[in-house]
Structure formats: C-alpha cells, structure tokens
Amino acid sequence: MKTIAVIGGGITGVTTAYALAQRGLAVTLFEKHRYPAMETSYANGGQLSASNAEVWNHWSTVRKGVGWMLRRDAPLLVRPHPTWHKLSWFAEFLAAVPRYRDNTVATARMAVAAREHLYAWAAQEGIAFDQRRQGILHIYRDKAGFDHAAQVTKLLAQGGLPRRGVTPQEMRAIEPTLAGDYYGGFYTESDSSGDIHKFTTGLARACERRGVALLCQRDVLALAVDERGASITVRHGDVQDTCDFDAVVVCAGTASRALAAMVGDRVNVYPVKGYSITVNLPDGASQAAAPTVSLLDDATKLVASRFGQDRLRVAGTAEFAGYDKDIRADRIRPLVEWVERCFPGVSTKSVVPWAGLRPMMPDTMPRVGRGRTPFVFYNTGHGHLGWTLAAATAEMVAHEVYAAVEPAAGRRLAALAA
C-alpha cells in the first residue's frame, strides 16, 4: 500500500486525507495543534458560498484598499509596513487583474462541485455541523454596488451558479429580521452555511475510522525529497523523528510557503487576517431577532450565519499585517456595531471574538497539484473560500496523487471516466 503524508489538520488537510483514504491509500495526517481545526478552520463566517466566488483581483478592490489605508476600522486594511513578501505578493496581485473574469468563473465552477462532495461526505459519515440550506442573501446599500453585483452574477452563471436579483421588499420576505435601508440584493438559493469547526472535527473522526493515522501536536521541522520519495522530520514533545513516504501533500495554510521553499517550490501564500465574533443568543427575544438566512453585506464586507438556536457568527474584513494573530478591539468593534445596527433586537452582552489568518495566493486562486518534484503536492492558498472550495480541491489533488503513485490504476480510472 502506498503511503501518503498530509501536512495540516485544517479543513483542506482533513478533506484531503479523507479523499486519499477513500482511494485506499495509507494516509498519515500531521497537525501541530492538540486537535484538528484549531486555527483558520476554527471560527470563520460559516458560509458555503459559491455566490462569493468573485476573485479579489479587480481595480475597484485596489482603489478601495488605497482609500481605506488610513481608516483603522476599514473592511480592507493594508498596514503600511513594507516587507519583501508583502510587496512581491501585491505585485503578483496586480499582475492577475487581467485574469479576473476567467478566475471568477473557474472559482464558481469549483465551488459548485465542492458542495456536492461535502454534502455527500456529511451524509455518509453522519456529521452534524449546524448546516442551514436556506441560501445566502447578498445585500447592497447603493446602486453602484448592486450594478457591480449584476455583472458578477453573469460570471457566476458561466460557472454553473444561478442567483437572482431581489428588491428590498423581497429581501424582507427572505429575512424578516433585517433592519435598515437597502437598494437591493442578490439571493442564491443553492448556497448554505454551517459550522466549519464541527464539520472538520467530524470528518477527522471519519478519517480515523477509515484508517488515517491522525498525529496531532507534531511540529514539522523539515521536508525533503530524494529519488525514492519524500521524508518529513517532526517533533513531538522532546522527541524528534523522520518518516519516509511515497508522497506528501502540503495543506498547511500560511505555513505552506516555508514548507514549499524546503523542496525548491515557490508558493507565495500571504496571511490575510480576518476577524469574527460569535454572538451568544441567551434568550427567546434574541433568538427571534437574529437572522436565520446567511447574509453578506457588500459595503462592510461582513457575513453572518446562524448556528443552531443560540449562536450567530459574524465575520469578515481583511487585514494585511503579516503573521499577526492579535485580536484588536478596533477591528472587532465594527462587527458588534453591525449586529446592533442590522439586528437591533439581538443582545450583544455575550460576544466571543476571534482572529485567523487566511492563506491567500496573489491571484486568490488555490494552489492545487504537483510541485517541481514528483513526490510533493499542494492543496493550499484558498483565501476566504477554504470552507467553500475544500472538498473540490481535495478531490482534485487526491486524484492526481493516486494517479502518480498508482499509475496503472490511475490510467484505468481515467479510461472509465472517458
């Protein structure tokens, strides 16, 4: 049996391990924390949002970013501390602007495929993750934002995703608790939401049932390749060990860049910090006043998802500040104020703040597939859509790994697919 290592126990690592195990490979998953899904897969906005597939490489994003640089509460904040990593990333970001349309269509196509895999896995493994299949409503406060969204809707349709424009009156019918004045919205009935942490930990348990060796509290110190395969040196407590594998898949989020450099690959992932709050809904009044449909507010770049009866998750913003995980009060405050403004009946006495680093490539497309050697593969750099795309990219990379380590079987599968 061929042995495959997966580095990283977040949503991309766990879905990759599961897809590899489904193919009958012997999988070892290395995670540095005590449990899976303890970093960026811990408390995100909860949206499985093919409707949010628009890539960021657009001149309007650049203009907004420049205009917001002096606002500490800006939805997109670039802290003016130059580093070579940040400068090179932004140079590549601008170079990808001409591919905006093609990349948006490709991302939508991946997102549509991903949710079919994810839904099937959740049903097969009995994973409960507070899923709500009530769609996602994008809300717009002015004509300019609504008109841009109409153009994005055409691109999403090319990727196989229908969504429809709705009037303010229709928005109220979709989500009656929403307060405020709006120009209009777009509603994607096929989208959904759920708790990424519950799903990832549930799928990790399913991986173990399928024979995956889940090794937590392992710091990966070195990754190397030779003519026989890949080797990984890990530290567990005071013990250091080196293990050999037929192939390795790097799913290590913001750590992927350093790991790739060890084997001569360039994976220019940048850590884009996002924030969330979990609003506890302690009483019937707050539960009645909170939304049940998942929302995206274009002006503030915030999303909201309801988990069960007693939790509301609000998340968003993008901060370019390097590997900084500090939870800043001036970045959390706008999220709380958004809840109080849009859902005034919700109590904000009990709010749990969180910050995580999204691993983002300059073209905001995930890096999926083989590196420069035949033994190292990547599934990383999903940015703000890791939860949305993970199941599709896991299937993509698992298919490529399987074809590489089991070439005869891979050719048979390709022939059957053809």
Tab-separated table of C-alpha atoms in Angstrom:
chain	number	residue	atom	x	y	z
A	1	MET	CA	0.000	0.000	0.000
A	2	LYS	CA	1.351	3.436	-0.949
A	3	THR	CA	1.994	5.822	1.951
A	4	ILE	CA	0.932	9.452	1.759
A	5	ALA	CA	1.573	12.214	4.298
A	6	VAL	CA	-0.716	15.212	4.644
A	7	ILE	CA	0.673	18.253	6.479
A	8	GLY	CA	-2.015	20.346	8.142
A	9	GLY	CA	-5.188	19.436	10.031
A	10	GLY	CA	-7.450	22.276	8.938
A	11	ILE	CA	-10.339	21.966	6.503
A	12	THR	CA	-8.089	21.431	3.446
A	13	GLY	CA	-5.848	18.887	5.177
A	14	VAL	CA	-8.696	16.844	6.631
A	15	THR	CA	-10.706	16.793	3.392
A	16	THR	CA	-7.541	15.805	1.505
A	17	ALA	CA	-6.815	12.975	3.942
A	18	TYR	CA	-10.399	11.753	3.587
A	19	ALA	CA	-10.300	11.825	-0.233
A	20	LEU	CA	-6.986	9.945	-0.238
A	21	ALA	CA	-8.267	7.334	2.242
A	22	GLN	CA	-11.319	6.782	0.047
A	23	ARG	CA	-8.898	5.715	-2.685
A	24	GLY	CA	-7.337	3.046	-0.490
A	25	LEU	CA	-4.064	4.832	0.268
A	26	ALA	CA	-2.299	4.668	3.641
A	27	VAL	CA	-2.551	8.233	4.944
A	28	THR	CA	-0.782	9.945	7.851
A	29	LEU	CA	-2.037	13.406	8.806
A	30	PHE	CA	0.314	15.693	10.765
A	31	GLU	CA	-1.193	18.555	12.775
A	32	LYS	CA	0.766	20.888	15.051
A	33	HIS	CA	-2.071	21.586	17.486
A	34	ARG	CA	-3.583	19.220	20.030
A	35	TYR	CA	-6.707	18.850	17.886
A	36	PRO	CA	-7.620	19.409	14.220
A	37	ALA	CA	-9.224	22.659	13.035
A	38	MET	CA	-7.779	24.920	15.719
A	39	GLU	CA	-6.561	27.785	13.502
A	40	THR	CA	-8.303	29.272	10.443
A	41	SER	CA	-10.845	26.422	10.447
A	42	TYR	CA	-11.970	27.267	13.960
A	43	ALA	CA	-14.387	30.211	13.753
A	44	ASN	CA	-14.854	31.523	10.222
A	45	GLY	CA	-18.045	33.042	8.812
A	46	GLY	CA	-19.602	29.652	8.168
A	47	GLN	CA	-20.705	30.234	4.582
A	48	LEU	CA	-20.556	27.558	1.891
A	49	SER	CA	-20.796	30.343	-0.620
A	50	ALA	CA	-20.356	29.662	-4.299
A	51	SER	CA	-22.019	33.072	-4.669
A	52	ASN	CA	-18.896	34.648	-3.120
A	53	ALA	CA	-16.610	33.196	-5.812
A	54	GLU	CA	-15.628	36.581	-7.243
A	55	VAL	CA	-11.836	36.862	-7.012
A	56	TRP	CA	-10.355	40.000	-5.471
A	57	ASN	CA	-8.130	40.965	-8.416
A	58	HIS	CA	-10.155	43.931	-9.629
A	59	TRP	CA	-9.201	47.597	-9.912
A	60	SER	CA	-12.148	48.552	-7.686
A	61	THR	CA	-10.578	46.489	-4.882
A	62	VAL	CA	-7.286	48.334	-5.370
A	63	ARG	CA	-8.992	51.739	-5.238
A	64	LYS	CA	-10.913	50.829	-2.097
A	65	GLY	CA	-7.784	49.465	-0.424
A	66	VAL	CA	-5.840	52.650	-1.085
A	67	GLY	CA	-8.714	54.816	0.114
A	68	TRP	CA	-9.097	52.813	3.326
A	69	MET	CA	-5.416	52.757	4.339
A	70	LEU	CA	-5.846	55.454	6.996
A	71	ARG	CA	-9.045	54.003	8.496
A	72	ARG	CA	-8.380	51.667	11.409
A	73	ASP	CA	-11.869	50.143	11.060
A	74	ALA	CA	-11.705	49.719	7.265
A	75	PRO	CA	-13.111	46.484	5.777
A	76	LEU	CA	-9.821	46.039	3.916
A	77	LEU	CA	-6.763	47.332	5.763
A	78	VAL	CA	-3.195	47.284	4.475
A	79	ARG	CA	-0.836	48.153	7.283
A	80	PRO	CA	1.971	50.324	5.802
A	81	HIS	CA	4.915	48.208	6.961
A	82	PRO	CA	6.771	47.136	3.809
A	83	THR	CA	8.282	43.668	3.605
A	84	TRP	CA	9.554	41.875	0.527
A	85	HIS	CA	6.879	39.217	0.973
A	86	LYS	CA	4.080	41.783	1.036
A	87	LEU	CA	5.483	43.800	-1.891
A	88	SER	CA	6.011	40.736	-4.086
A	89	TRP	CA	2.532	39.473	-3.234
A	90	PHE	CA	0.874	42.756	-4.226
A	91	ALA	CA	2.897	42.921	-7.448
A	92	GLU	CA	1.574	39.480	-8.396
A	93	PHE	CA	-1.921	40.502	-7.260
A	94	LEU	CA	-1.906	43.389	-9.751
A	95	ALA	CA	-0.481	41.150	-12.475
A	96	ALA	CA	-3.504	38.854	-12.054
A	97	VAL	CA	-6.099	41.606	-12.657
A	98	PRO	CA	-6.425	40.707	-16.385
A	99	ARG	CA	-7.460	37.172	-15.340
A	100	TYR	CA	-10.265	38.424	-13.078
A	101	ARG	CA	-13.131	37.168	-15.252
A	102	ASP	CA	-11.661	33.732	-16.047
A	103	ASN	CA	-10.623	33.130	-12.449
A	104	THR	CA	-14.036	34.125	-11.097
A	105	VAL	CA	-15.761	31.677	-13.455
A	106	ALA	CA	-13.285	28.904	-12.556
A	107	THR	CA	-13.763	29.529	-8.828
A	108	ALA	CA	-17.550	29.373	-9.164
A	109	ARG	CA	-17.248	26.091	-11.022
A	110	MET	CA	-15.048	24.627	-8.255
A	111	ALA	CA	-17.425	25.853	-5.550
A	112	VAL	CA	-20.445	24.214	-7.177
A	113	ALA	CA	-18.561	20.916	-7.446
A	114	ALA	CA	-17.260	21.163	-3.871
A	115	ARG	CA	-20.596	21.315	-2.146
A	116	GLU	CA	-21.816	18.122	-3.801
A	117	HIS	CA	-18.823	16.251	-2.381
A	118	LEU	CA	-19.167	17.899	1.023
A	119	TYR	CA	-22.889	17.184	1.340
A	120	ALA	CA	-22.317	13.563	0.354
A	121	TRP	CA	-19.482	13.109	2.861
A	122	ALA	CA	-21.514	14.664	5.675
A	123	ALA	CA	-24.457	12.367	4.936
A	124	GLN	CA	-22.300	9.264	4.561
A	125	GLU	CA	-20.386	9.871	7.797
A	126	GLY	CA	-23.290	11.255	9.835
A	127	ILE	CA	-21.622	14.636	10.523
A	128	ALA	CA	-23.842	17.229	12.211
A	129	PHE	CA	-22.474	20.745	11.740
A	130	ASP	CA	-25.427	23.135	12.169
A	131	GLN	CA	-25.976	23.243	8.435
A	132	ARG	CA	-28.708	25.504	7.069
A	133	ARG	CA	-29.631	25.076	3.423
A	134	GLN	CA	-31.627	28.308	3.199
A	135	GLY	CA	-29.429	30.105	0.689
A	136	ILE	CA	-27.300	33.223	1.032
A	137	LEU	CA	-28.585	36.769	0.611
A	138	HIS	CA	-26.139	39.445	-0.580
A	139	ILE	CA	-27.287	42.919	0.434
A	140	TYR	CA	-26.383	46.220	-1.259
A	141	ARG	CA	-26.865	49.738	0.037
A	142	ASP	CA	-26.329	51.659	-3.218
A	143	LYS	CA	-26.807	51.356	-6.961
A	144	ALA	CA	-23.083	51.120	-7.743
A	145	GLY	CA	-22.634	48.030	-5.580
A	146	PHE	CA	-25.800	46.437	-6.928
A	147	ASP	CA	-24.787	47.082	-10.551
A	148	HIS	CA	-21.349	45.546	-9.988
A	149	ALA	CA	-23.029	42.506	-8.433
A	150	ALA	CA	-25.223	42.171	-11.517
A	151	GLN	CA	-22.081	41.846	-13.637
A	152	VAL	CA	-20.642	39.291	-11.202
A	153	THR	CA	-23.894	37.325	-11.447
A	154	LYS	CA	-23.268	36.848	-15.170
A	155	LEU	CA	-19.817	35.402	-14.437
A	156	LEU	CA	-21.223	33.095	-11.762
A	157	ALA	CA	-23.777	31.833	-14.275
A	158	GLN	CA	-20.926	30.892	-16.615
A	159	GLY	CA	-19.543	28.826	-13.745
A	160	GLY	CA	-22.851	26.997	-13.345
A	161	LEU	CA	-24.308	29.001	-10.437
A	162	PRO	CA	-27.703	30.707	-10.784
A	163	ARG	CA	-28.612	33.581	-8.482
A	164	ARG	CA	-31.328	36.208	-8.780
A	165	GLY	CA	-31.724	39.867	-8.011
A	166	VAL	CA	-34.263	40.780	-5.345
A	167	THR	CA	-35.970	44.017	-4.342
A	168	PRO	CA	-35.845	45.447	-0.798
A	169	GLN	CA	-39.356	44.062	-0.274
A	170	GLU	CA	-38.262	40.598	-1.388
A	171	MET	CA	-35.206	40.867	0.893
A	172	ARG	CA	-37.531	41.451	3.850
A	173	ALA	CA	-39.549	38.375	2.883
A	174	ILE	CA	-36.369	36.268	2.688
A	175	GLU	CA	-35.019	37.571	6.019
A	176	PRO	CA	-37.685	39.456	8.011
A	177	THR	CA	-35.373	40.365	10.910
A	178	LEU	CA	-33.031	42.502	8.753
A	179	ALA	CA	-33.232	46.219	9.614
A	180	GLY	CA	-32.032	49.179	7.540
A	181	ASP	CA	-32.434	50.671	4.083
A	182	TYR	CA	-31.092	48.841	1.035
A	183	TYR	CA	-31.006	49.392	-2.699
A	184	GLY	CA	-31.465	45.691	-3.436
A	185	GLY	CA	-29.902	42.284	-3.136
A	186	PHE	CA	-28.979	39.016	-4.808
A	187	TYR	CA	-30.186	35.692	-3.460
A	188	THR	CA	-28.527	32.318	-4.096
A	189	GLU	CA	-30.937	29.613	-3.001
A	190	SER	CA	-28.462	26.757	-3.552
A	191	ASP	CA	-25.862	28.115	-1.099
A	192	SER	CA	-25.774	27.116	2.559
A	193	SER	CA	-23.968	27.675	5.842
A	194	GLY	CA	-22.616	25.655	8.752
A	195	ASP	CA	-20.018	25.403	11.483
A	196	ILE	CA	-16.647	24.671	9.872
A	197	HIS	CA	-15.105	23.501	13.159
A	198	LYS	CA	-17.829	20.925	13.775
A	199	PHE	CA	-17.589	19.638	10.203
A	200	THR	CA	-13.788	19.408	10.179
A	201	THR	CA	-13.546	17.610	13.504
A	202	GLY	CA	-16.350	15.268	12.471
A	203	LEU	CA	-14.610	14.437	9.199
A	204	ALA	CA	-11.323	13.942	11.072
A	205	ARG	CA	-13.011	11.245	13.165
A	206	ALA	CA	-14.313	9.687	9.940
A	207	CYS	CA	-10.747	9.709	8.587
A	208	GLU	CA	-9.575	7.747	11.610
A	209	ARG	CA	-12.363	5.232	11.099
A	210	ARG	CA	-11.075	4.787	7.550
A	211	GLY	CA	-7.550	4.087	8.796
A	212	VAL	CA	-5.909	7.521	8.636
A	213	ALA	CA	-3.219	7.983	11.285
A	214	LEU	CA	-4.049	11.361	12.835
A	215	LEU	CA	-0.895	12.601	14.596
A	216	CYS	CA	-1.510	15.832	16.489
A	217	GLN	CA	0.967	18.001	18.403
A	218	ARG	CA	3.564	17.348	15.679
A	219	ASP	CA	5.672	20.286	14.543
A	220	VAL	CA	7.016	19.687	11.039
A	221	LEU	CA	10.656	20.786	11.168
A	222	ALA	CA	11.818	19.688	7.716
A	223	LEU	CA	10.512	18.411	4.396
A	224	ALA	CA	12.899	16.764	1.933
A	225	VAL	CA	12.792	14.673	-1.231
A	226	ASP	CA	15.089	12.181	-2.920
A	227	GLU	CA	14.741	9.712	-5.787
A	228	ARG	CA	12.568	7.376	-3.666
A	229	GLY	CA	10.008	9.766	-2.222
A	230	ALA	CA	9.565	12.380	0.493
A	231	SER	CA	10.691	12.496	4.118
A	232	ILE	CA	9.259	14.568	6.956
A	233	THR	CA	11.040	15.416	10.182
A	234	VAL	CA	8.674	16.124	13.055
A	235	ARG	CA	8.978	16.992	16.722
A	236	HIS	CA	6.555	15.657	19.307
A	237	GLY	CA	7.388	16.980	22.763
A	238	ASP	CA	11.088	16.297	23.239
A	239	VAL	CA	11.228	13.572	20.587
A	240	GLN	CA	12.325	14.231	17.011
A	241	ASP	CA	11.729	11.687	14.252
A	242	THR	CA	11.990	11.392	10.459
A	243	CYS	CA	9.414	9.418	8.461
A	244	ASP	CA	9.518	8.387	4.795
A	245	PHE	CA	6.523	8.459	2.437
A	246	ASP	CA	5.777	7.785	-1.194
A	247	ALA	CA	4.306	11.303	-1.484
A	248	VAL	CA	3.312	14.283	0.649
A	249	VAL	CA	0.515	16.824	0.285
A	250	VAL	CA	1.129	20.238	1.845
A	251	CYS	CA	-2.125	21.642	3.248
A	252	ALA	CA	-0.505	23.808	5.892
A	253	GLY	CA	-2.237	27.135	5.330
A	254	THR	CA	0.029	30.100	5.932
A	255	ALA	CA	2.939	27.744	6.763
A	256	SER	CA	2.822	26.299	3.238
A	257	ARG	CA	5.186	28.931	1.863
A	258	ALA	CA	8.043	27.953	4.183
A	259	LEU	CA	7.469	24.219	3.664
A	260	ALA	CA	7.432	24.632	-0.118
A	261	ALA	CA	10.735	26.516	-0.009
A	262	MET	CA	12.360	23.485	1.665
A	263	VAL	CA	11.856	21.470	-1.539
A	264	GLY	CA	12.529	24.262	-4.001
A	265	ASP	CA	8.935	25.314	-4.714
A	266	ARG	CA	7.552	28.833	-4.572
A	267	VAL	CA	4.066	29.023	-3.083
A	268	ASN	CA	3.511	32.710	-2.408
A	269	VAL	CA	0.830	32.399	0.261
A	270	TYR	CA	0.212	35.550	2.323
A	271	PRO	CA	-1.549	35.540	5.721
A	272	VAL	CA	-4.622	37.780	5.317
A	273	LYS	CA	-6.125	38.254	8.760
A	274	GLY	CA	-9.855	38.052	9.238
A	275	TYR	CA	-11.956	38.540	12.354
A	276	SER	CA	-15.160	37.024	13.654
A	277	ILE	CA	-17.473	37.281	16.605
A	278	THR	CA	-19.781	34.580	17.911
A	279	VAL	CA	-22.831	36.236	19.425
A	280	ASN	CA	-24.471	34.029	22.013
A	281	LEU	CA	-28.257	34.273	21.896
A	282	PRO	CA	-29.237	33.590	25.504
A	283	ASP	CA	-32.966	34.266	25.408
A	284	GLY	CA	-36.023	33.919	23.230
A	285	ALA	CA	-36.051	37.596	22.265
A	286	SER	CA	-32.522	37.497	20.855
A	287	GLN	CA	-33.171	34.194	19.115
A	288	ALA	CA	-36.292	35.616	17.455
A	289	ALA	CA	-34.460	38.800	16.397
A	290	ALA	CA	-31.446	37.044	14.846
A	291	PRO	CA	-31.356	36.072	11.161
A	292	THR	CA	-31.850	32.510	10.007
A	293	VAL	CA	-30.735	33.119	6.404
A	294	SER	CA	-26.999	33.624	5.880
A	295	LEU	CA	-26.066	37.138	4.732
A	296	LEU	CA	-23.242	39.005	3.043
A	297	ASP	CA	-23.139	42.802	3.381
A	298	ASP	CA	-21.146	44.138	0.434
A	299	ALA	CA	-20.468	47.592	1.881
A	300	THR	CA	-18.927	46.321	5.104
A	301	LYS	CA	-17.569	43.031	3.683
A	302	LEU	CA	-19.184	41.138	6.556
A	303	VAL	CA	-21.013	37.823	6.540
A	304	ALA	CA	-23.444	36.407	9.082
A	305	SER	CA	-24.517	32.808	9.694
A	306	ARG	CA	-26.862	31.300	12.262
A	307	PHE	CA	-25.676	28.161	14.071
A	308	GLY	CA	-28.493	26.314	15.766
A	309	GLN	CA	-30.821	28.236	18.045
A	310	ASP	CA	-28.348	30.075	20.211
A	311	ARG	CA	-25.366	31.254	18.134
A	312	LEU	CA	-24.866	33.925	15.477
A	313	ARG	CA	-21.484	34.141	13.733
A	314	VAL	CA	-20.424	37.427	12.096
A	315	ALA	CA	-17.110	37.537	10.260
A	316	GLY	CA	-15.138	39.385	7.655
A	317	THR	CA	-12.648	42.185	6.990
A	318	ALA	CA	-9.189	41.644	5.526
A	319	GLU	CA	-6.017	42.881	7.182
A	320	PHE	CA	-2.561	42.679	5.611
A	321	ALA	CA	-0.319	42.746	8.658
A	322	GLY	CA	1.950	39.723	8.317
A	323	TYR	CA	1.776	36.811	10.759
A	324	ASP	CA	-0.065	38.812	13.405
A	325	LYS	CA	-2.844	36.952	15.233
A	326	ASP	CA	-3.651	39.688	17.753
A	327	ILE	CA	-7.354	40.336	18.307
A	328	ARG	CA	-7.698	44.115	18.100
A	329	ALA	CA	-10.613	45.901	19.706
A	330	ASP	CA	-10.792	48.493	16.914
A	331	ARG	CA	-11.299	45.674	14.383
A	332	ILE	CA	-13.860	43.770	16.479
A	333	ARG	CA	-15.977	46.828	17.311
A	334	PRO	CA	-17.382	47.268	13.746
A	335	LEU	CA	-18.645	43.672	13.801
A	336	VAL	CA	-20.538	44.226	17.057
A	337	GLU	CA	-21.916	47.551	15.806
A	338	TRP	CA	-23.073	45.867	12.593
A	339	VAL	CA	-25.144	43.390	14.609
A	340	GLU	CA	-26.635	46.171	16.708
A	341	ARG	CA	-27.495	48.200	13.590
A	342	CYS	CA	-28.888	45.416	11.385
A	343	PHE	CA	-30.488	43.302	14.135
A	344	PRO	CA	-31.293	45.718	16.981
A	345	GLY	CA	-33.249	43.123	18.936
A	346	VAL	CA	-30.197	40.880	19.383
A	347	SER	CA	-28.382	41.168	22.700
A	348	THR	CA	-24.604	41.711	22.331
A	349	LYS	CA	-23.814	41.195	26.003
A	350	SER	CA	-22.090	37.868	25.279
A	351	VAL	CA	-19.725	38.118	22.308
A	352	VAL	CA	-16.687	35.878	21.695
A	353	PRO	CA	-14.062	37.498	19.412
A	354	TRP	CA	-11.608	35.583	17.218
A	355	ALA	CA	-8.990	36.234	14.546
A	356	GLY	CA	-7.490	33.883	11.973
A	357	LEU	CA	-5.020	34.071	9.098
A	358	ARG	CA	-6.435	33.201	5.685
A	359	PRO	CA	-3.776	31.650	3.419
A	360	MET	CA	-4.173	33.569	0.167
A	361	MET	CA	-2.367	33.345	-3.166
A	362	PRO	CA	-1.894	36.587	-5.160
A	363	ASP	CA	-4.483	35.589	-7.778
A	364	THR	CA	-6.807	34.470	-4.919
A	365	MET	CA	-6.944	31.008	-6.532
A	366	PRO	CA	-5.885	27.928	-4.538
A	367	ARG	CA	-2.621	26.205	-5.385
A	368	VAL	CA	-3.609	22.617	-6.183
A	369	GLY	CA	-1.411	19.922	-7.673
A	370	ARG	CA	2.168	18.765	-8.033
A	371	GLY	CA	5.269	20.819	-7.266
A	372	ARG	CA	8.578	20.602	-9.097
A	373	THR	CA	9.258	17.063	-7.837
A	374	PRO	CA	7.030	14.029	-8.429
A	375	PHE	CA	6.581	13.412	-4.689
A	376	VAL	CA	5.294	16.746	-3.351
A	377	PHE	CA	1.783	18.082	-3.952
A	378	TYR	CA	-0.081	21.152	-2.708
A	379	ASN	CA	-3.627	21.953	-1.667
A	380	THR	CA	-3.391	25.370	-0.092
A	381	GLY	CA	-3.927	29.104	-0.566
A	382	HIS	CA	-7.744	29.092	-0.650
A	383	GLY	CA	-8.038	32.518	0.996
A	384	HIS	CA	-11.562	33.446	2.051
A	385	LEU	CA	-13.049	30.358	0.349
A	386	GLY	CA	-11.302	27.470	2.098
A	387	TRP	CA	-14.555	26.131	3.578
A	388	THR	CA	-16.330	26.589	0.246
A	389	LEU	CA	-13.716	25.012	-2.054
A	390	ALA	CA	-12.001	22.424	0.144
A	391	ALA	CA	-13.963	19.342	-0.890
A	392	ALA	CA	-13.390	20.022	-4.602
A	393	THR	CA	-9.679	20.749	-4.314
A	394	ALA	CA	-9.262	17.705	-2.049
A	395	GLU	CA	-10.782	15.534	-4.775
A	396	MET	CA	-8.576	17.187	-7.404
A	397	VAL	CA	-5.307	16.672	-5.550
A	398	ALA	CA	-6.246	13.170	-4.342
A	399	HIS	CA	-6.946	12.130	-7.941
A	400	GLU	CA	-3.553	13.497	-9.017
A	401	VAL	CA	-1.700	11.823	-6.133
A	402	TYR	CA	-3.408	8.494	-6.789
A	403	ALA	CA	-2.551	8.626	-10.473
A	404	ALA	CA	1.077	9.366	-9.599
A	405	VAL	CA	1.612	6.627	-7.003
A	406	GLU	CA	-0.694	4.033	-8.583
A	407	PRO	CA	-0.232	4.799	-12.292
A	408	ALA	CA	-1.869	1.637	-13.654
A	409	ALA	CA	-4.978	2.133	-11.524
A	410	GLY	CA	-4.972	5.825	-12.384
A	411	ARG	CA	-5.000	5.018	-16.097
A	412	ARG	CA	-7.901	2.598	-15.627
A	413	LEU	CA	-9.929	5.251	-13.790
A	414	ALA	CA	-9.155	7.816	-16.491
A	415	ALA	CA	-10.302	5.373	-19.176
A	416	LEU	CA	-13.546	4.689	-17.317
A	417	ALA	CA	-14.172	8.421	-16.896
A	418	ALA	CA	-13.592	8.993	-20.610
